[in-house]
Tab-separated table of C-alpha atoms in Angstrom:
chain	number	residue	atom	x	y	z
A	1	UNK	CA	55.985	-3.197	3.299
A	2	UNK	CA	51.970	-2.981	4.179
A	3	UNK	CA	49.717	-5.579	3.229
A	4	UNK	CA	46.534	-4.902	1.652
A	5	UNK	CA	44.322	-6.423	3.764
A	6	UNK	CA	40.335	-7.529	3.742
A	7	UNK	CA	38.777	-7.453	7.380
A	8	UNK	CA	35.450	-8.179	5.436
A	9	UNK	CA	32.349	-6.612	4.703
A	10	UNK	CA	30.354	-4.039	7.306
A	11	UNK	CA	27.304	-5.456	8.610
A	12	UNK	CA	24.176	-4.928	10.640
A	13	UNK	CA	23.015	-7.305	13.449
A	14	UNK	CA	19.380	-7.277	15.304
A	15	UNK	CA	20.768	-9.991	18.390
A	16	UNK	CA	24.245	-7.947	19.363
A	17	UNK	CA	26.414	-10.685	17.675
A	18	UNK	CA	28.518	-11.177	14.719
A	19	UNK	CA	30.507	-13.340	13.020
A	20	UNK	CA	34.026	-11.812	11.641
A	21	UNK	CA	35.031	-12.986	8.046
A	22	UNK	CA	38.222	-11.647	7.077
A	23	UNK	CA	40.229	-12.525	4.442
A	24	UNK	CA	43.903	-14.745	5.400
A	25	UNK	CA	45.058	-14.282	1.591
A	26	UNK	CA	48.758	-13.231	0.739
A	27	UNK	CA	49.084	-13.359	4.611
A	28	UNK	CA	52.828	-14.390	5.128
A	29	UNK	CA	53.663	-17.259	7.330
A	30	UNK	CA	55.033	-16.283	11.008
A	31	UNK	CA	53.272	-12.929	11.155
A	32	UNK	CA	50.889	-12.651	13.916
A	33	UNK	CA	46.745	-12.023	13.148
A	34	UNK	CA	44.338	-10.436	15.145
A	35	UNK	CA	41.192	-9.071	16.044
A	36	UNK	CA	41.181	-5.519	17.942
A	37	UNK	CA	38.500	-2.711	19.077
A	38	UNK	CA	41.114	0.051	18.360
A	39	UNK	CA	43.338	0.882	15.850
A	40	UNK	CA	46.779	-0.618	17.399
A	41	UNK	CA	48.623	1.651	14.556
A	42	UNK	CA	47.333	4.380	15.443
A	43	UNK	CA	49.344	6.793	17.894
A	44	UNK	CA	45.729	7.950	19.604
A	45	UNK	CA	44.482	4.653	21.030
A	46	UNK	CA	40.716	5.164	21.133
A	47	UNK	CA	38.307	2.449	21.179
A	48	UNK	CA	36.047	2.108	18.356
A	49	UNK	CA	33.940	-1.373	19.511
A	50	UNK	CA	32.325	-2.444	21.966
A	51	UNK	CA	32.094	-6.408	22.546
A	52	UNK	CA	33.275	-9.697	23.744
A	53	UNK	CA	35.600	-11.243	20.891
A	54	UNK	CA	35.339	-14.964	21.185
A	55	UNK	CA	38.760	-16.098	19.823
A	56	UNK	CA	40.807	-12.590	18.740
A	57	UNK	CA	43.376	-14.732	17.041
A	58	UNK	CA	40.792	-16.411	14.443
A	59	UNK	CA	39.443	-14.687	10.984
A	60	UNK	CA	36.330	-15.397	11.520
A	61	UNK	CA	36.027	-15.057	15.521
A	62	UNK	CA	32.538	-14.201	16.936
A	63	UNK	CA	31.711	-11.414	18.689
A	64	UNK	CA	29.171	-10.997	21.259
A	65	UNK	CA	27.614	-8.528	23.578
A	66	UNK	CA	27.389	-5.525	21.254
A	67	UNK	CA	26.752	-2.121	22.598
A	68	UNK	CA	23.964	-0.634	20.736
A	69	UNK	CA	25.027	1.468	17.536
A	70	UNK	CA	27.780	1.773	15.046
A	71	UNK	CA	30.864	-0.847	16.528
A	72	UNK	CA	34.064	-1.025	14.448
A	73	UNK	CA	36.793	-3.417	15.274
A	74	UNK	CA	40.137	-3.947	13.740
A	75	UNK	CA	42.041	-6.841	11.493
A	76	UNK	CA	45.578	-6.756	12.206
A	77	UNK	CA	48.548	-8.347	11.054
A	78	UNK	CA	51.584	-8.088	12.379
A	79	UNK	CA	54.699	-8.787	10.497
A	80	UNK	CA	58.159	-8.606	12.432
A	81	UNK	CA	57.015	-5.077	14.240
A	82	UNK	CA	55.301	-4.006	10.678
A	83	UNK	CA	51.405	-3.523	11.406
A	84	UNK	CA	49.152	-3.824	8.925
A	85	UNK	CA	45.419	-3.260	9.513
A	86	UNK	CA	41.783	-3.137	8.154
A	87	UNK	CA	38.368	-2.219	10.074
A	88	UNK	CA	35.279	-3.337	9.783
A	89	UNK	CA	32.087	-1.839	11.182
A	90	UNK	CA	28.767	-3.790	12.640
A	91	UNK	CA	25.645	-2.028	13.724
A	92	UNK	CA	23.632	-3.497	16.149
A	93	UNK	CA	19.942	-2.788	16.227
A	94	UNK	CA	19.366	-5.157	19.110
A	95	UNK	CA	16.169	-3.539	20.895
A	96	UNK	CA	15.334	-4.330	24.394
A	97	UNK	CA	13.977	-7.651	24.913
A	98	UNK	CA	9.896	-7.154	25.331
A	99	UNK	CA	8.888	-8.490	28.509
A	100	UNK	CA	5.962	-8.948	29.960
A	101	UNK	CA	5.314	-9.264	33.636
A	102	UNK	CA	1.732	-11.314	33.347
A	103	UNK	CA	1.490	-13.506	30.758
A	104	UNK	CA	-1.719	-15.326	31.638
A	105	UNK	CA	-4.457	-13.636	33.309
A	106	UNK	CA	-8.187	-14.112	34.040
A	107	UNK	CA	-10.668	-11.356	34.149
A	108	UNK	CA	-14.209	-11.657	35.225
A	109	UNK	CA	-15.869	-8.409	32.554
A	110	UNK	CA	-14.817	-6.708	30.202
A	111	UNK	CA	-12.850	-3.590	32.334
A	112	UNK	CA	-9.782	-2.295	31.840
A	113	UNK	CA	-6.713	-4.620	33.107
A	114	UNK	CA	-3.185	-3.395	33.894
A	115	UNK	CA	-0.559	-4.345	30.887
A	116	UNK	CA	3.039	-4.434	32.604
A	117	UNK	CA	6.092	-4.881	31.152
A	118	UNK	CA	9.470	-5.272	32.791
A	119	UNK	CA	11.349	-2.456	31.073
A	120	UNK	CA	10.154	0.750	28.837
A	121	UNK	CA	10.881	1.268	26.058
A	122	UNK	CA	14.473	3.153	24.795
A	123	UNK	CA	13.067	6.269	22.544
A	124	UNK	CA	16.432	7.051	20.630
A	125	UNK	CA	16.691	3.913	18.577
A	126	UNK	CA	13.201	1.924	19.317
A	127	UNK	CA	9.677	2.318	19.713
A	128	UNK	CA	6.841	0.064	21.298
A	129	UNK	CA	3.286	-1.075	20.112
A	130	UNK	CA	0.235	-3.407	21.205
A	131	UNK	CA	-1.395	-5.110	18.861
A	132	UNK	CA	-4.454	-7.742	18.553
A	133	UNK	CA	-3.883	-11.696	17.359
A	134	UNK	CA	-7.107	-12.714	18.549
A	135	UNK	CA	-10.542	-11.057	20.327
A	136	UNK	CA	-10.753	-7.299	20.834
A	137	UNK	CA	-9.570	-4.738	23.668
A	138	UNK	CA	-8.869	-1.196	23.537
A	139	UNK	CA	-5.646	-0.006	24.468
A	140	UNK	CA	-4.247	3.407	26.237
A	141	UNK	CA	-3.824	4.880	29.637
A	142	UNK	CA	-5.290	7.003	31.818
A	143	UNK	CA	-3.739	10.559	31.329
A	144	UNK	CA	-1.060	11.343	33.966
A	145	UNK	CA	0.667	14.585	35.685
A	146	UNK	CA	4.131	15.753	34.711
A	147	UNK	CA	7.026	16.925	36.040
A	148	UNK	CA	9.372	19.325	35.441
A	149	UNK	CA	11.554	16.380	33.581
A	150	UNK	CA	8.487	15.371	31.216
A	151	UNK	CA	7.779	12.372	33.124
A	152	UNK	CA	5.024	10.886	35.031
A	153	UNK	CA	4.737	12.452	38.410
A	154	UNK	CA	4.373	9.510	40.567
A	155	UNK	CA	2.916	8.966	44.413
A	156	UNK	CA	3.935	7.493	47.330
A	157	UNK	CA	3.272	4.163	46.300
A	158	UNK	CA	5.226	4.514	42.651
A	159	UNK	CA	1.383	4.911	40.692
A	160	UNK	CA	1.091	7.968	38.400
A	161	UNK	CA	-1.087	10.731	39.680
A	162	UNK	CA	-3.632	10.612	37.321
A	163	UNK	CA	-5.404	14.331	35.451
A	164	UNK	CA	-9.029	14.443	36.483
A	165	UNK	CA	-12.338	15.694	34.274
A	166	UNK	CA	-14.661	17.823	35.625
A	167	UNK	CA	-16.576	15.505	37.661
A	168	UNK	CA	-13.627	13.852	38.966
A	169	UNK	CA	-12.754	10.854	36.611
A	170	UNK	CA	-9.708	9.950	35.114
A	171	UNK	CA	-9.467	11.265	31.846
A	172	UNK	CA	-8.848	7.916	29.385
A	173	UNK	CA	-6.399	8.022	26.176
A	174	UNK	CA	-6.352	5.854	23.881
A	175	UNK	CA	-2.928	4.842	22.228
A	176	UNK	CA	-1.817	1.153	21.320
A	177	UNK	CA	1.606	2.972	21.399
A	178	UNK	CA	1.980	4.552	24.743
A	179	UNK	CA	4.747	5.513	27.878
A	180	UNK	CA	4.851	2.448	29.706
A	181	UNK	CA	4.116	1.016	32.341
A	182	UNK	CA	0.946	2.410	32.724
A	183	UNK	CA	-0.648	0.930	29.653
A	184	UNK	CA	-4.067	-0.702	29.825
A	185	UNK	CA	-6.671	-2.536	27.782
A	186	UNK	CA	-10.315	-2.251	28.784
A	187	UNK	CA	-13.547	-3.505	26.436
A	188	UNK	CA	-11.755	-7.041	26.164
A	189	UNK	CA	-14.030	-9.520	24.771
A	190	UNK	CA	-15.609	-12.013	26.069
A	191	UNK	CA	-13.386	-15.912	25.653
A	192	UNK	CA	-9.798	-15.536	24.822
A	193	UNK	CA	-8.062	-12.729	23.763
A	194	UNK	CA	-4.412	-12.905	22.971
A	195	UNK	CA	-2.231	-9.178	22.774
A	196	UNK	CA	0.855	-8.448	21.664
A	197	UNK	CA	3.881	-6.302	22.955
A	198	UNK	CA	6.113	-5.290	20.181
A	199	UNK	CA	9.358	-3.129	20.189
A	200	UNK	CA	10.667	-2.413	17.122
A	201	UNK	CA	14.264	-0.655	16.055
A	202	UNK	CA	14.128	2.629	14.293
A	203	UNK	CA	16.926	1.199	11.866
A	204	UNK	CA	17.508	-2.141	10.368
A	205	UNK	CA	14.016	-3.918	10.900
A	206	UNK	CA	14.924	-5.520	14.374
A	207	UNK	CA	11.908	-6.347	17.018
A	208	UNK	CA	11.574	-8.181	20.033
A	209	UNK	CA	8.184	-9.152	21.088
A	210	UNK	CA	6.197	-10.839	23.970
A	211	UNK	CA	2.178	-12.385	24.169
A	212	UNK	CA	-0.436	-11.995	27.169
A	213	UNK	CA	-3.179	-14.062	27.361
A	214	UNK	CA	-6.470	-12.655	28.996
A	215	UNK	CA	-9.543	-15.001	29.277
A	216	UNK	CA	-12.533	-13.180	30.002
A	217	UNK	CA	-14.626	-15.772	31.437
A	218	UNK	CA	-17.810	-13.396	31.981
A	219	UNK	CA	-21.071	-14.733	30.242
A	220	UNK	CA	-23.680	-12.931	28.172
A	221	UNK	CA	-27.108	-13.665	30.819
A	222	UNK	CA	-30.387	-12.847	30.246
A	223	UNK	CA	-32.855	-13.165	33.107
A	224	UNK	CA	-36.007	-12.424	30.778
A	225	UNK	CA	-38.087	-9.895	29.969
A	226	UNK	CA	-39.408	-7.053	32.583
A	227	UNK	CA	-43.120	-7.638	32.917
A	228	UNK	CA	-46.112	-7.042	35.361
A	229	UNK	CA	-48.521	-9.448	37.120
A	230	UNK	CA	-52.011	-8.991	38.965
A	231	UNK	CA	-51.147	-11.817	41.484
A	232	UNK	CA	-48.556	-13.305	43.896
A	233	UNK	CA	-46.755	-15.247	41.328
A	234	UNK	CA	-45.144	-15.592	38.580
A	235	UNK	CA	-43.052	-17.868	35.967
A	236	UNK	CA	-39.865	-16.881	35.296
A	237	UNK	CA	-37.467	-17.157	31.772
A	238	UNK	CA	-34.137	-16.835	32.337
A	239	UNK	CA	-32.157	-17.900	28.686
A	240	UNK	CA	-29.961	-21.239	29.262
A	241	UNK	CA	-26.535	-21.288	28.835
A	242	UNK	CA	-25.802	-24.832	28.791
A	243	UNK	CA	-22.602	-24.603	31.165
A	244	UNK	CA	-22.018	-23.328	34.658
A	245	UNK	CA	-24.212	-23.162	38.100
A	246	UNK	CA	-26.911	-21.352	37.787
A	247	UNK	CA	-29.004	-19.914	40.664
A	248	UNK	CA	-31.871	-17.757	41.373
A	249	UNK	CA	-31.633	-14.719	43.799
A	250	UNK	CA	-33.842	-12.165	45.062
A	251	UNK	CA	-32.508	-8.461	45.022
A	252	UNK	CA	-33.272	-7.036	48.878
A	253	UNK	CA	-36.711	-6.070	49.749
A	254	UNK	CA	-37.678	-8.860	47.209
A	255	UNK	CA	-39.298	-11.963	48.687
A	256	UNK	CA	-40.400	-15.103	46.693
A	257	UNK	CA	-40.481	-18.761	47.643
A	258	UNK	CA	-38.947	-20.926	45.478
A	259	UNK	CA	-37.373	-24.668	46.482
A	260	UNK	CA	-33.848	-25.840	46.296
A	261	UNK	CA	-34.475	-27.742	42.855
A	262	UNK	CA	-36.309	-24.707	41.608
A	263	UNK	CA	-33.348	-21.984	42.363
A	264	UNK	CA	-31.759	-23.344	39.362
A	265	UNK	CA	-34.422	-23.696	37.409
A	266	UNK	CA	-34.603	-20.915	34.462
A	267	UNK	CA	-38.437	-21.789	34.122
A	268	UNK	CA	-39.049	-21.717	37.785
A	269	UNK	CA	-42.125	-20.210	39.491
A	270	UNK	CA	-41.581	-17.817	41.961
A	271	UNK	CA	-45.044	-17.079	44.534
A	272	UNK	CA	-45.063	-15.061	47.320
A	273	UNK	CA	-44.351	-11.883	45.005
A	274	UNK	CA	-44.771	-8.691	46.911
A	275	UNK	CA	-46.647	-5.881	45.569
A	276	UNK	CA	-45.114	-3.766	43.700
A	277	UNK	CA	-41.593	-3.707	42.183
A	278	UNK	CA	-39.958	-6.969	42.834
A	279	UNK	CA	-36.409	-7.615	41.509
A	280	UNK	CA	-34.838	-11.014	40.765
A	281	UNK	CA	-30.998	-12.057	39.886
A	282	UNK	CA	-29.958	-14.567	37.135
A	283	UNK	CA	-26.662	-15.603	38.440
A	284	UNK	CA	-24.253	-17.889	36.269
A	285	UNK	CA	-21.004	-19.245	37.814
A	286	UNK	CA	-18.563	-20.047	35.269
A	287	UNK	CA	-14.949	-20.747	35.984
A	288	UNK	CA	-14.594	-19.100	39.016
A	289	UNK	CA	-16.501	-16.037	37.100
A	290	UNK	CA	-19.928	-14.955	38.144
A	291	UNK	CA	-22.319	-13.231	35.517
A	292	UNK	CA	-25.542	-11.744	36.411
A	293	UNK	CA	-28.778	-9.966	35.021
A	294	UNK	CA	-31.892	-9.074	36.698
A	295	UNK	CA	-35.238	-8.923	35.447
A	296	UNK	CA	-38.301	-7.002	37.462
A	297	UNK	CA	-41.499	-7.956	38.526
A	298	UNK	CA	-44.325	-5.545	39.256
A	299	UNK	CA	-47.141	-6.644	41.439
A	300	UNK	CA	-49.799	-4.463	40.562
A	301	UNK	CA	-52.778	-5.749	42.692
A	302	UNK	CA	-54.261	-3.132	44.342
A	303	UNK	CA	-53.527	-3.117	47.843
A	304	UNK	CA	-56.146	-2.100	50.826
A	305	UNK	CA	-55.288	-0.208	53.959
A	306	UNK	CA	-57.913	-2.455	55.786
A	307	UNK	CA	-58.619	-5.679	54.416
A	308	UNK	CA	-61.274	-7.342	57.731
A	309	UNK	CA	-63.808	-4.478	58.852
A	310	UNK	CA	-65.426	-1.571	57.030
A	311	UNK	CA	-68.806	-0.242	58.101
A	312	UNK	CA	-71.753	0.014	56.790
A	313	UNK	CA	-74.259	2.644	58.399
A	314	UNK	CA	-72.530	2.503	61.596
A	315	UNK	CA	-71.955	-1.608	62.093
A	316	UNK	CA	-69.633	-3.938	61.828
A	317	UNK	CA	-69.436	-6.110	58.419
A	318	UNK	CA	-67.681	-8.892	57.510
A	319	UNK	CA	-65.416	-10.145	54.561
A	320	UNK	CA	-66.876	-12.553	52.357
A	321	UNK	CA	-66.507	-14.335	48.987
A	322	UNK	CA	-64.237	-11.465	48.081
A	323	UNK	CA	-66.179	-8.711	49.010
A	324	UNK	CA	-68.560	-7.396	52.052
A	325	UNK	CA	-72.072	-8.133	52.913
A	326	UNK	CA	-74.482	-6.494	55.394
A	327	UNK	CA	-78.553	-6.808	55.597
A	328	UNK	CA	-79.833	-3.930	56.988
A	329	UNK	CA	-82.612	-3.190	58.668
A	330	UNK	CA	-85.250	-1.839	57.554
A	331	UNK	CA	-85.738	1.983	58.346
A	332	UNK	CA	-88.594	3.196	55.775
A	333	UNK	CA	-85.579	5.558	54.128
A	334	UNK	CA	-84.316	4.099	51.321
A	335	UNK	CA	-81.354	5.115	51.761
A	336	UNK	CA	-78.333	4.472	53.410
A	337	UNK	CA	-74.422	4.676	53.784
A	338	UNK	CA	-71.720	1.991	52.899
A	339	UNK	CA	-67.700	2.657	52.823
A	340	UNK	CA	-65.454	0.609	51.180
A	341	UNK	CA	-61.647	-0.538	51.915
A	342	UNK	CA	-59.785	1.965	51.154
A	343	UNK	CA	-56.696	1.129	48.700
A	344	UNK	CA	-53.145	2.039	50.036
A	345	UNK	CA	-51.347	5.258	48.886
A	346	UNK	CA	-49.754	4.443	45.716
A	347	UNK	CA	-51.292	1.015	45.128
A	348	UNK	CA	-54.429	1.642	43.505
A	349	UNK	CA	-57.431	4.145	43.003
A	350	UNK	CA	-61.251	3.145	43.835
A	351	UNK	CA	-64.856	3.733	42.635
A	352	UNK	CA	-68.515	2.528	43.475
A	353	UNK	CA	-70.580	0.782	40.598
A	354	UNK	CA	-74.020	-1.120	40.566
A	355	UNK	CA	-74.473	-4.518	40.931
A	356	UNK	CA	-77.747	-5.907	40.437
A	357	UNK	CA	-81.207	-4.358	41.630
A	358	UNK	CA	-81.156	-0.431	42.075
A	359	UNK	CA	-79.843	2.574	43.875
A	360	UNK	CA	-78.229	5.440	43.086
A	361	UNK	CA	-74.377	6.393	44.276
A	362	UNK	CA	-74.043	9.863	45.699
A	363	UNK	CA	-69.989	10.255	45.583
A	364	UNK	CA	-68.501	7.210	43.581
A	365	UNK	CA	-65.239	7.757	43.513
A	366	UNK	CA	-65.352	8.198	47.505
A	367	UNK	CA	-64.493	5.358	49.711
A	368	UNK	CA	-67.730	6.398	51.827
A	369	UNK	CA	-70.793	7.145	49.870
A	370	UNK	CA	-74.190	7.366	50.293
A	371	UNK	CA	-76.726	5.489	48.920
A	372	UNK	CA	-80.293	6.631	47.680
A	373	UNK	CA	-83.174	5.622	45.869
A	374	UNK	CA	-82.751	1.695	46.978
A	375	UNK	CA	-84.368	-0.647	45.384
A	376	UNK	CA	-87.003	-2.694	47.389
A	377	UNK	CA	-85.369	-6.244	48.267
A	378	UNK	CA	-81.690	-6.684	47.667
A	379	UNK	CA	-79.127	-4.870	45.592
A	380	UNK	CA	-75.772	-5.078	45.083
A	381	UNK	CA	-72.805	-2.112	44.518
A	382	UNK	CA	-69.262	-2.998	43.884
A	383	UNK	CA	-66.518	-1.230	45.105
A	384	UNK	CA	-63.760	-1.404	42.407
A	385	UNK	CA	-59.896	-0.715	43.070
A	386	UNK	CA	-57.943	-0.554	40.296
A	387	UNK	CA	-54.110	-0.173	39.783
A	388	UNK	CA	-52.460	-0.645	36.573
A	389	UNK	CA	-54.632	-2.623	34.971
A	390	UNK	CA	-54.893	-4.556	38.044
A	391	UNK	CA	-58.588	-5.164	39.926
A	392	UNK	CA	-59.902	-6.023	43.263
A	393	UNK	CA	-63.717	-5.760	43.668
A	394	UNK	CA	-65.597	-6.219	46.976
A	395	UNK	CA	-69.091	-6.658	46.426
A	396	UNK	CA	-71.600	-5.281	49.042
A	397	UNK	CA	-75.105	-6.333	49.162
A	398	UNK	CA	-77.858	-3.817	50.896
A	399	UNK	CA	-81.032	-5.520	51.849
A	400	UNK	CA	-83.955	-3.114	51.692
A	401	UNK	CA	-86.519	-4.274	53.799
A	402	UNK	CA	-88.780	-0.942	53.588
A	403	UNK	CA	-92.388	-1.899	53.408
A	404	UNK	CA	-95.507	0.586	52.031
């Protein structure tokens, strides 16, 4: 007659093997055991299970190479032509092994950085997540075109065509859960920062999961405050860092003279600053990563459109001591005219004012002016550029050599 057999109990499995476990009790001795993936007594032979059976003719054989799913196999006993049989059923949950294609990377800021993997992700029984072990990035993807199957429309060179905003940019979406292999992380924090790429099984608590590493040597510089100087140099305070090369560099249409030894120097002084804006880079090398800030540097002396000759009723003067100085002659008037050096558009806006001894200044916010009312002997009148809180003063000195 039939045995009653006991193929074991069902089971669940989250690496696509299992071990059998039937029971050899009451089994009689001569009749023939063994492991199946269809039901031999049935007339419809249909196959139930998937898998590689180790040894079919042991109780406890091991089966390998699951298919994904419910997988029932069959314990039968054959005595003299008289089939018994028992089933028992395995589910594998085995997800997809989570692969990276870049484990270790280096990034030089914090911008977004391409997370591959080698295979996506299979929707019906798994789903896939980043997650954060150590620093800070923000996951997601930029958001792509469709086709008519729901997938990403792709170009010639296998990217996704990316949607576009109203001024052209790719539109970002954040999702640590996303349709790979377009997934990215951008805002990753400076050091190391280590992610994590997770799939997990919709059933039965499986997971597979793979790390990337992404040192982001970048460095936080500070080249110093803005500020604005009245002369052709300046001191400069970049903040240390302790590690890397450091250097010095002037942004273009910058000048300043600085020597080798002082390039690196945080502290250094710069001279030869032109006037006006003047920019300078804080450059910090640090494992093959190059961080930079740049701090600006206003010259603000007033600059003159003719720094040698001016006139002074008619004749030629001379530069001196800072200013100009002319003795006139003496013409029983007075009076007399005296132009200054006029300051260059945009670098500074001029007026007359008394020195010493007496006059009076027709127009003295005019580069030429005239002067009256002279004092007998010599007086002095000082033509004043200013430009943001920056001076230059040339002093002229009019010798009046009327006599009664």
């Amino acid at each position: 007659g039939k045995l009653v057999l006991d193929a074991g109990k069902d089971g669940s499995t989250c690496d696509g093997t299992f071990t059998f476990n039937a029971s050899t009790t009451d089994i009689p001795a001569g009749a023939v055991s063994s492991w199946h993936n269809y039901n031999p007594a049935s007339d419809v032979k249909r196959i139930t299970g998937t898998g590689i059976i180790d040894n079919a003719y042991s109780s406890t054989a091991r089966v390998t190479d699951l298919a994904h799913g419910q997988q029932t196999f069959w314990w039968v006993v054959d005595v003299e032509g008289c089939m018994s049989v028992d089933s028992v059923t395995i589910t594998n949950n085995k997800v997809d092994d989570a692969t990276v294609t870049e484990r270790s990377m280096i990034i030089c800021d914090g911008d977004e950085k391409d997370l591959r993997v080698k295979k996506n992700v299979n929707t019906d029984y798994e789903s896939g997540r980043w997650s954060i072990v150590k620093g800070y990035g923000e996951f997601g993807h930029y958001d792509y075109e469709l086709d008519a199957n729901g997938k990403p429309r792709l170009d010639a060179y296998g990217e996704p065509i990316y949607k576009k905003d109203k001024d052209g940019n790719n539109i970002w979406v954040s999702s640590p859960v996303d349709a790979l292999p377009f997934t990215k992380v951008r805002s990753v924090e400076r050091g190391e920062n280590v992610f994590v790429w997770t799939i997990s099984s919709k059933e039965g608590g499986c997971s597979s999961s793979d790390t990337v590493v992404i040192n982001n040597y970048s460095i936080d510089v500070n080249a110093g405050n803005d500020t604005s100087i009245c002369t052709s140099s300046v001191q400069l305070h970049a903040r240390t860092t302790g590690f890397g090369k450091c250097e010095w560099k002037a942004v273009s249409g910058s000048t300043f003279n600085l020597s080798a030894d002082d390039l690196s120097n945080p502290r250094a002084w710069v001279g030869g600053v032109n006037p006006g804006r003047n920019q300078y880079v804080w450059a910090v090398t640090y494992r093959g990563c190059t961080s930079v800030d740049t701090v600006c540097v206003t010259n603000n002396t007033p600059q003159l459109a003719d720094e040698t000759v001016a006139t002074v009723s008619g004749d030629s003067i001379q530069w001196i001591s800072g200013g100009y100085k002319k003795i006139l002659s003496s013409d029983h008037s007075n009076a007399t005219e005296i132009t200054g050096a006029a300051p260059k558009d945009g670098y500074g806006i001029g007026h007359w004012e008394l020195g010493v001894g007496g006059g009076s200044i027709e127009s003295p916010n005019s580069v030429t002016t005239r002067l009256t009312n002279l004092s007998l002997g010599r007086s002095t009148f000082k033509w004043v550029v200013v430009n943001n809180g920056c001076r230059v003063v040339g002093t002229y000195t009019v010798d009046n050599g009327q006599t009664t």
